[in-house]
Every structure is written in structure tokens, then in C-alpha cells.
Amino acid sequence: DSTIGMPLYPSHTFLSTYEYNTLNQVIFQDAPDMDSTLFWYDEVGRLIASQDGRQRPDDFYSYTLRDNLGRIIEVGEITQTTLMTDSIARFENRFGEWIDAGSKKQVTKTYYDEAPFILV
């Protein structure tokens, strides 16, 4: 076959779009086969919230909570009428207040068998 090794390009012109922050993390994605999704990261660059097109009309967000060692301890979906912003996401106390003011559902908690050690 003379087409072996030749690039195969799709016949459509649908574009996927991605936007990145200064740490090269995706903060926005849009593709023809899905709704656009927004992503927010904490002060050390860990994903803590996202919102896709299905969630947006109902003020839902997906969220992630971590312990003091950075381990994931809870994920779920939250209803929150206050819009998530980078300044809320980057400050732990503001994010905590935002989480506390919302209504959680679809919650999954992770428990670890040993408590974190404490330096004295």
C-alpha cells in the first residue's frame, strides 16, 4: 500500500483549544466533542477545583481537598454560587471559606492508616 507511513489528517476542521498558566498547567480547555472546562490551582500548583460545561449552569464545581502533607483526603462536587477565582484558589483560608459556604455532594473521602508525624 502506497499510503503506509504517510500522515493521515482528519477531514474536519474542528479545533481543540487549550490555555495554560505560567507553570504550563491547563487552565482552560475546549474541544468539539466536549464542553469547555476551567481549572484552578492552589499556591503550590496543585489542582483544587474545576468546572465543565455540564456543571456551569447549576453552579457546580469539582473540588479536591488535601491534608498537611499534600495527600488527597476528599474529592467531590460542590454547589457554590460564588464564582471561583484564582485569588480564592491560591489562598488556603479563602478556599476553605469557599468550600465551607457551599453544599457538597458525590463526596469521596480517603483515610490513611497512619497520622502524619509531627516535628517537635
PDB file of C-alpha atoms in Angstrom:
ATOM      1  CA  ASP A   1       0.000   0.000   0.000  1.00  0.00           C
ATOM      2  CA  SER A   2       1.474   3.337  -1.012  1.00  0.00           C
ATOM      3  CA  THR A   3      -0.105   5.171   1.976  1.00  0.00           C
ATOM      4  CA  ILE A   4       1.869   3.259   4.623  1.00  0.00           C
ATOM      5  CA  GLY A   5       3.972   5.715   6.616  1.00  0.00           C
ATOM      6  CA  MET A   6       2.101   8.721   5.236  1.00  0.00           C
ATOM      7  CA  PRO A   7       0.402  11.063   7.749  1.00  0.00           C
ATOM      8  CA  LEU A   8      -3.359  10.762   7.939  1.00  0.00           C
ATOM      9  CA  TYR A   9      -5.176  14.007   8.688  1.00  0.00           C
ATOM     10  CA  PRO A  10      -8.868  14.251   9.617  1.00  0.00           C
ATOM     11  CA  SER A  11     -11.204  15.750   7.053  1.00  0.00           C
ATOM     12  CA  HIS A  12     -12.846  18.025   9.643  1.00  0.00           C
ATOM     13  CA  THR A  13     -11.712  21.469  10.794  1.00  0.00           C
ATOM     14  CA  PHE A  14     -12.878  21.279  14.412  1.00  0.00           C
ATOM     15  CA  LEU A  15     -10.326  22.823  16.726  1.00  0.00           C
ATOM     16  CA  SER A  16      -9.371  21.927  20.272  1.00  0.00           C
ATOM     17  CA  THR A  17      -8.217  24.908  22.327  1.00  0.00           C
ATOM     18  CA  TYR A  18      -6.071  24.906  25.458  1.00  0.00           C
ATOM     19  CA  GLU A  19      -4.884  27.798  27.613  1.00  0.00           C
ATOM     20  CA  TYR A  20      -2.053  27.485  30.129  1.00  0.00           C
ATOM     21  CA  ASN A  21      -0.809  29.389  33.154  1.00  0.00           C
ATOM     22  CA  THR A  22       2.833  30.335  33.755  1.00  0.00           C
ATOM     23  CA  LEU A  23       3.504  26.893  35.263  1.00  0.00           C
ATOM     24  CA  ASN A  24       2.331  25.283  31.985  1.00  0.00           C
ATOM     25  CA  GLN A  25      -0.808  23.899  33.639  1.00  0.00           C
ATOM     26  CA  VAL A  26      -4.058  23.802  31.676  1.00  0.00           C
ATOM     27  CA  ILE A  27      -6.467  26.477  32.937  1.00  0.00           C
ATOM     28  CA  PHE A  28      -8.985  26.195  30.074  1.00  0.00           C
ATOM     29  CA  GLN A  29      -9.791  23.532  27.529  1.00  0.00           C
ATOM     30  CA  ASP A  30     -12.367  23.406  24.781  1.00  0.00           C
ATOM     31  CA  ALA A  31     -12.874  20.647  22.234  1.00  0.00           C
ATOM     32  CA  PRO A  32     -15.607  19.884  19.707  1.00  0.00           C
ATOM     33  CA  ASP A  33     -16.649  16.669  21.454  1.00  0.00           C
ATOM     34  CA  MET A  34     -16.968  18.205  24.949  1.00  0.00           C
ATOM     35  CA  ASP A  35     -17.951  21.378  26.744  1.00  0.00           C
ATOM     36  CA  SER A  36     -15.281  23.829  27.832  1.00  0.00           C
ATOM     37  CA  THR A  37     -13.640  23.189  31.186  1.00  0.00           C
ATOM     38  CA  LEU A  38     -11.962  25.635  33.593  1.00  0.00           C
ATOM     39  CA  PHE A  39      -9.252  24.595  36.097  1.00  0.00           C
ATOM     40  CA  TRP A  40      -7.927  26.281  39.279  1.00  0.00           C
ATOM     41  CA  TYR A  41      -4.754  25.503  41.231  1.00  0.00           C
ATOM     42  CA  ASP A  42      -3.572  26.298  44.750  1.00  0.00           C
ATOM     43  CA  GLU A  43      -0.486  28.319  45.696  1.00  0.00           C
ATOM     44  CA  VAL A  44       1.866  25.388  45.059  1.00  0.00           C
ATOM     45  CA  GLY A  45       0.292  24.358  41.757  1.00  0.00           C
ATOM     46  CA  ARG A  46      -1.993  21.500  42.792  1.00  0.00           C
ATOM     47  CA  LEU A  47      -5.372  21.173  41.070  1.00  0.00           C
ATOM     48  CA  ILE A  48      -8.107  22.033  43.580  1.00  0.00           C
ATOM     49  CA  ALA A  49     -11.183  22.899  41.508  1.00  0.00           C
ATOM     50  CA  SER A  50     -12.599  22.558  38.023  1.00  0.00           C
ATOM     51  CA  GLN A  51     -15.866  23.272  36.273  1.00  0.00           C
ATOM     52  CA  ASP A  52     -17.106  21.877  32.986  1.00  0.00           C
ATOM     53  CA  GLY A  53     -19.999  22.897  30.778  1.00  0.00           C
ATOM     54  CA  ARG A  54     -22.383  20.413  32.412  1.00  0.00           C
ATOM     55  CA  GLN A  55     -21.673  21.885  35.851  1.00  0.00           C
ATOM     56  CA  ARG A  56     -21.657  25.578  34.897  1.00  0.00           C
ATOM     57  CA  PRO A  57     -25.443  26.226  34.549  1.00  0.00           C
ATOM     58  CA  ASP A  58     -26.103  24.798  38.036  1.00  0.00           C
ATOM     59  CA  ASP A  59     -23.118  26.454  39.816  1.00  0.00           C
ATOM     60  CA  PHE A  60     -21.438  23.072  40.424  1.00  0.00           C
ATOM     61  CA  TYR A  61     -17.674  22.601  40.735  1.00  0.00           C
ATOM     62  CA  SER A  62     -15.481  19.553  41.234  1.00  0.00           C
ATOM     63  CA  TYR A  63     -13.097  20.035  44.162  1.00  0.00           C
ATOM     64  CA  THR A  64     -10.123  18.370  45.850  1.00  0.00           C
ATOM     65  CA  LEU A  65      -9.051  18.767  49.495  1.00  0.00           C
ATOM     66  CA  ARG A  66      -5.631  17.748  50.839  1.00  0.00           C
ATOM     67  CA  ASP A  67      -4.077  17.146  54.247  1.00  0.00           C
ATOM     68  CA  ASN A  68      -0.987  18.912  55.618  1.00  0.00           C
ATOM     69  CA  LEU A  69       1.264  16.522  53.676  1.00  0.00           C
ATOM     70  CA  GLY A  70      -0.465  17.298  50.387  1.00  0.00           C
ATOM     71  CA  ARG A  71      -2.255  13.946  50.190  1.00  0.00           C
ATOM     72  CA  ILE A  72      -5.766  13.934  48.745  1.00  0.00           C
ATOM     73  CA  ILE A  73      -8.296  13.409  51.539  1.00  0.00           C
ATOM     74  CA  GLU A  74     -11.558  14.397  49.835  1.00  0.00           C
ATOM     75  CA  VAL A  75     -12.938  14.911  46.353  1.00  0.00           C
ATOM     76  CA  GLY A  76     -16.457  15.684  45.269  1.00  0.00           C
ATOM     77  CA  GLU A  77     -18.818  18.115  43.677  1.00  0.00           C
ATOM     78  CA  ILE A  78     -19.932  21.318  45.355  1.00  0.00           C
ATOM     79  CA  THR A  79     -22.733  23.759  44.641  1.00  0.00           C
ATOM     80  CA  GLN A  80     -21.367  27.255  45.095  1.00  0.00           C
ATOM     81  CA  THR A  81     -22.904  30.499  43.829  1.00  0.00           C
ATOM     82  CA  THR A  82     -19.716  32.488  44.479  1.00  0.00           C
ATOM     83  CA  LEU A  83     -17.625  32.216  41.327  1.00  0.00           C
ATOM     84  CA  MET A  84     -14.259  30.528  41.770  1.00  0.00           C
ATOM     85  CA  THR A  85     -11.332  32.845  41.034  1.00  0.00           C
ATOM     86  CA  ASP A  86      -7.557  32.482  41.044  1.00  0.00           C
ATOM     87  CA  SER A  87      -7.340  34.597  44.215  1.00  0.00           C
ATOM     88  CA  ILE A  88      -9.748  32.266  46.050  1.00  0.00           C
ATOM     89  CA  ALA A  89      -7.913  29.182  44.816  1.00  0.00           C
ATOM     90  CA  ARG A  90      -4.441  30.401  45.739  1.00  0.00           C
ATOM     91  CA  PHE A  91      -5.130  31.279  49.370  1.00  0.00           C
ATOM     92  CA  GLU A  92      -5.905  28.320  51.617  1.00  0.00           C
ATOM     93  CA  ASN A  93      -8.115  30.261  54.052  1.00  0.00           C
ATOM     94  CA  ARG A  94     -10.184  31.816  51.228  1.00  0.00           C
ATOM     95  CA  PHE A  95     -10.575  28.427  49.537  1.00  0.00           C
ATOM     96  CA  GLY A  96     -11.590  26.887  52.875  1.00  0.00           C
ATOM     97  CA  GLU A  97     -14.251  29.561  53.347  1.00  0.00           C
ATOM     98  CA  TRP A  98     -15.468  28.994  49.777  1.00  0.00           C
ATOM     99  CA  ILE A  99     -15.729  25.235  50.421  1.00  0.00           C
ATOM    100  CA  ASP A 100     -17.482  25.725  53.787  1.00  0.00           C
ATOM    101  CA  ALA A 101     -20.087  28.043  52.221  1.00  0.00           C
ATOM    102  CA  GLY A 102     -21.050  25.522  49.534  1.00  0.00           C
ATOM    103  CA  SER A 103     -23.156  22.384  49.531  1.00  0.00           C
ATOM    104  CA  LYS A 104     -21.195  19.173  48.858  1.00  0.00           C
ATOM    105  CA  LYS A 105     -22.374  16.007  47.129  1.00  0.00           C
ATOM    106  CA  GLN A 106     -20.782  12.968  45.483  1.00  0.00           C
ATOM    107  CA  VAL A 107     -18.114  13.087  48.223  1.00  0.00           C
ATOM    108  CA  THR A 108     -15.314  10.530  48.343  1.00  0.00           C
ATOM    109  CA  LYS A 109     -13.009  10.607  51.379  1.00  0.00           C
ATOM    110  CA  THR A 110      -9.612   8.959  51.669  1.00  0.00           C
ATOM    111  CA  TYR A 111      -8.225   7.872  55.035  1.00  0.00           C
ATOM    112  CA  TYR A 112      -4.599   6.967  55.646  1.00  0.00           C
ATOM    113  CA  ASP A 113      -3.544   4.324  58.155  1.00  0.00           C
ATOM    114  CA  GLU A 114      -1.016   6.496  59.982  1.00  0.00           C
ATOM    115  CA  ALA A 115      -1.259  10.099  61.135  1.00  0.00           C
ATOM    116  CA  PRO A 116       1.371  12.478  59.786  1.00  0.00           C
ATOM    117  CA  PHE A 117       4.413  12.762  62.045  1.00  0.00           C
ATOM    118  CA  ILE A 118       4.901  15.970  63.996  1.00  0.00           C
ATOM    119  CA  LEU A 119       8.340  17.535  64.451  1.00  0.00           C
ATOM    120  CA  VAL A 120       8.975  18.780  67.969  1.00  0.00           C
TER     121      VAL A 120
END
